[in-house]
Coordinates of C-alpha atoms in Angstrom, one line a residue:
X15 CA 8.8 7.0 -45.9
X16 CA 6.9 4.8 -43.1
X17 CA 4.3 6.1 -40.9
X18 CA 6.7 6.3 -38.1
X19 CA 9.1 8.2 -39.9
X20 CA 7.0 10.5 -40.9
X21 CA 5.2 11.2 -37.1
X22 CA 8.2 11.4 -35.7
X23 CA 9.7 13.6 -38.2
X24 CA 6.4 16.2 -37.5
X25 CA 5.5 15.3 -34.1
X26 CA 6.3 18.9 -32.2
X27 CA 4.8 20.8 -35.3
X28 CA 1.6 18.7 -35.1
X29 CA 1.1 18.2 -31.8
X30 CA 1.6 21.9 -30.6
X31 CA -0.7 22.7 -33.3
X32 CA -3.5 20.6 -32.6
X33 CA -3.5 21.5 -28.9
X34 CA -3.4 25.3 -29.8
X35 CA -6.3 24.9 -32.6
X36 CA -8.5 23.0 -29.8
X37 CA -7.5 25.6 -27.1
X38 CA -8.4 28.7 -29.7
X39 CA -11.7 26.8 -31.3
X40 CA -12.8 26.6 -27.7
X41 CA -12.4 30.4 -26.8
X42 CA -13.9 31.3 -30.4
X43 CA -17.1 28.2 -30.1
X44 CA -15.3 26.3 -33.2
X45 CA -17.0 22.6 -32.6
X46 CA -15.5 21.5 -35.4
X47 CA -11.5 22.7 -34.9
X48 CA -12.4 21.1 -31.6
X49 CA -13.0 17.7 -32.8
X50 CA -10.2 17.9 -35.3
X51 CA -7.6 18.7 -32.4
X52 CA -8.8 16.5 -30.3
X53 CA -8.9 13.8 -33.2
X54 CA -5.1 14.4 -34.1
X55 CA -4.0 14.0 -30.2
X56 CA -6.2 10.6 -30.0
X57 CA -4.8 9.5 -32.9
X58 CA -1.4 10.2 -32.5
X59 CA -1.6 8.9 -28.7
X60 CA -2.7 5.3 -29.9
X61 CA 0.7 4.6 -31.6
X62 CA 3.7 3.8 -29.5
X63 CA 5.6 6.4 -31.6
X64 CA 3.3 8.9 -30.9
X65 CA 2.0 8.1 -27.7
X66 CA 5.5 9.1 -25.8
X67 CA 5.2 12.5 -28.0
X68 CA 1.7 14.0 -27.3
X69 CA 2.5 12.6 -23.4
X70 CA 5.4 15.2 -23.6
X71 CA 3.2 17.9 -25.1
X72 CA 2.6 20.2 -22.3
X73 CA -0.8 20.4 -21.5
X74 CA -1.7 17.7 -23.9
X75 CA -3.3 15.3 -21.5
X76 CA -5.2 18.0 -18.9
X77 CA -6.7 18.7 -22.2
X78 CA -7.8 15.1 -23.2
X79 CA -9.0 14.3 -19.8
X80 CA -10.9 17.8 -19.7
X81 CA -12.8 17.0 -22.5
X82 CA -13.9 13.7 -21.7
X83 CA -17.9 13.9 -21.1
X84 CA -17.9 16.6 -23.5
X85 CA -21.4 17.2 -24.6
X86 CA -20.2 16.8 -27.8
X87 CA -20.2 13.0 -28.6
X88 CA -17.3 13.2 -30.8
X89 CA -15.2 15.0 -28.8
X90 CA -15.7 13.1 -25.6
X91 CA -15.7 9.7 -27.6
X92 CA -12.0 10.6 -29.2
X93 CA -10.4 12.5 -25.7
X94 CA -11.5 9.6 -23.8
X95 CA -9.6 7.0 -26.7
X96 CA -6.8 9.3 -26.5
X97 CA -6.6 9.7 -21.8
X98 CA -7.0 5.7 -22.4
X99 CA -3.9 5.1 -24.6
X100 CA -1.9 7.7 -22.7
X101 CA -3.0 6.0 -19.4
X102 CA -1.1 3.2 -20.6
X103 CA 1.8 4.9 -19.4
X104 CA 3.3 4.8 -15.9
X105 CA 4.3 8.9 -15.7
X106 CA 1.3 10.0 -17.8
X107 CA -1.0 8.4 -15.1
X108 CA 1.0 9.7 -11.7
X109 CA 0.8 13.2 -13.8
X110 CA -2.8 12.8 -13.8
X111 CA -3.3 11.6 -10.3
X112 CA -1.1 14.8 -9.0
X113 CA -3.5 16.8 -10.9
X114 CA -6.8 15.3 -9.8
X115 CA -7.9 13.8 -7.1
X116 CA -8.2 9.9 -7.5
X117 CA -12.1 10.3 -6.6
X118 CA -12.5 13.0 -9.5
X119 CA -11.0 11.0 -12.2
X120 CA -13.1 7.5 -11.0
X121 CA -16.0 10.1 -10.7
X122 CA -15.3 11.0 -14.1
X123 CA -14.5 7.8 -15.7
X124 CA -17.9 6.1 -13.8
X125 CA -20.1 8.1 -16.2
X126 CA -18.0 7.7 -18.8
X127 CA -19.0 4.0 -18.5
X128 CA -22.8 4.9 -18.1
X129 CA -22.6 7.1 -21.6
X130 CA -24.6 6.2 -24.6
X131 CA -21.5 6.2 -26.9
X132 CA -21.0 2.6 -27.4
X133 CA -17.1 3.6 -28.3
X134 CA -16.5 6.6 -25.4
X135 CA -17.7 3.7 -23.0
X136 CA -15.2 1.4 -24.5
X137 CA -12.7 3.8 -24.0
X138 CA -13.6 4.6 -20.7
X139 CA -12.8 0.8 -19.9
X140 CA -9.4 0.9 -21.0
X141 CA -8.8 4.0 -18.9
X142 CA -10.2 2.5 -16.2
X143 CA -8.1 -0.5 -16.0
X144 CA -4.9 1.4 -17.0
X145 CA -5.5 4.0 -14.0
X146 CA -6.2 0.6 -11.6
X147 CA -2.6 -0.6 -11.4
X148 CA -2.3 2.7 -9.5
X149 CA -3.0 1.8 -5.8
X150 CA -4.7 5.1 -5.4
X151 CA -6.8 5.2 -7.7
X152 CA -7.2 1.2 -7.0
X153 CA -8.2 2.3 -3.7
X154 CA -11.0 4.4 -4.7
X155 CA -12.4 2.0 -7.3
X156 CA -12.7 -0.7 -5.4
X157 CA -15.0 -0.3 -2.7
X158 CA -17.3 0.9 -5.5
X159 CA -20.1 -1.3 -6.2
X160 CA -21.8 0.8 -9.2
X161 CA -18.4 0.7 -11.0
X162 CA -18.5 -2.6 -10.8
X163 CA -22.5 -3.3 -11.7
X164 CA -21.3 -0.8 -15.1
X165 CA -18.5 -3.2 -15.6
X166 CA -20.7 -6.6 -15.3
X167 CA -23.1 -4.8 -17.4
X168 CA -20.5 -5.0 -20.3
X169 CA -18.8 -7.9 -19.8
X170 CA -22.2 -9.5 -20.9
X171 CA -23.9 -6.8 -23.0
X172 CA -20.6 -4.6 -24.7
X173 CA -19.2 -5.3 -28.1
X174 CA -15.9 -7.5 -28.0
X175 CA -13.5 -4.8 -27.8
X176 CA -15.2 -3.0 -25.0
X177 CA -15.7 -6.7 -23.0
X178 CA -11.7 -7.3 -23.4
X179 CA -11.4 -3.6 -21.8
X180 CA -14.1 -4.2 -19.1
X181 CA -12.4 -7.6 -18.3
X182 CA -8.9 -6.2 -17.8
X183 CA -10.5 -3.4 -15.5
X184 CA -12.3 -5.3 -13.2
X185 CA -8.9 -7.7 -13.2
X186 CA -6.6 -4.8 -12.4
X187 CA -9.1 -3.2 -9.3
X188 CA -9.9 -7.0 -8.1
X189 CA -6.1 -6.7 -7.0
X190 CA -7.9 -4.9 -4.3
X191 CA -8.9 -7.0 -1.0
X192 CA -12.2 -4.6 -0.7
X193 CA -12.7 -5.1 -4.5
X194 CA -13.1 -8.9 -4.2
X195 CA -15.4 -8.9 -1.5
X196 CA -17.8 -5.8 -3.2
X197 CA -17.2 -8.3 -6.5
X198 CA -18.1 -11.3 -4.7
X199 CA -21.9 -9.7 -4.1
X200 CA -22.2 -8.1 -7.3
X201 CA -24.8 -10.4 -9.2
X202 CA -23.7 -8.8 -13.0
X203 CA -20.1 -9.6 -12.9

């Protein structure tokens, strides 16, 4: 049986599961049930499969996003990888943007990008330019010159993945008229 198969065939089970181990490990102070939840959602959400499955597990996503600058480095690292696959889809990203404000997710995602995690910061580049198509949240993002003196920071200093992530952000908010002129001055990008 093929990896797709098989998620498919134990998607529910697993993804319920994870999300209620992560929401009981948090009431009880379980750091590592937390990680593993949190590590199966992630996973599962960077497959195509899986990615339309954990997006219909209710609550799946508020989680993820919650968790992202989580003071534990795994946790935040592997809920940011899994908000930045799921962002990749249209509904999971107006979901989020009903939720929370546009300014509180770029809030959120800006220090994302200014972590020490080499990988959460990675992440929080793909989110970012996933959650930029949105006009709204395009809106907020682009008259924001430290988002884009983060971004120009990695396009020359990140690791190839996180440069190819950084690079599609600053594409997908430079849609923005604002963006291009705040871009224009910014000396790192």
């Amino acid at each position: 049986m093929d990896v797709s198969t098989q998620l498919e065939r134990d998607e529910g089970k697993t993804l319920d599961a994870a999300l209620k181990s992560i929401r009981d490990a948090e009431y009880t102070k379980d750091k590592d049930a937390v990680r593993e939840g949190v590590y199966a959602l992630a996973l599962h959400s960077t497959l195509a499969v899986g990615r339309k499955e954990v997006a219909g597990t209710s609550g799946a996503c508020d989680k993820l996003f919650e968790l992202m600058g989580n003071e534990d480095v795994d946790v935040a690292r592997w809920a940011t990888l899994g908000v930045g696959s799921l962002s990749m889809l249209q509904e999971v990203r107006e979901a989020l943007l009903r939720k929370s404000a546009p300014q509180a997710v770029v809030e959120t995602l800006s220090k994302e990008l200014q972590g020490a995690d080499a990988s959460a910061v990675c992440y929080a580049c793909l989110t970012m330019g996933n959650l930029a198509v949105e006009d709204t949240t395009r809106d907020v993002m682009a008259g924001d010159a430290g988002i884009f003196a983060a971004l120009g920071r990695l396009l020359g200093a990140g690791g190839a993945l996180t440069r190819r992530y950084a690079v599609g952000a600053v594409r997908n908010i430079s849609v923005h008229p604002i963006a291009r002129k705040v871009l224009a001055k910014e000396e790192s990008v």
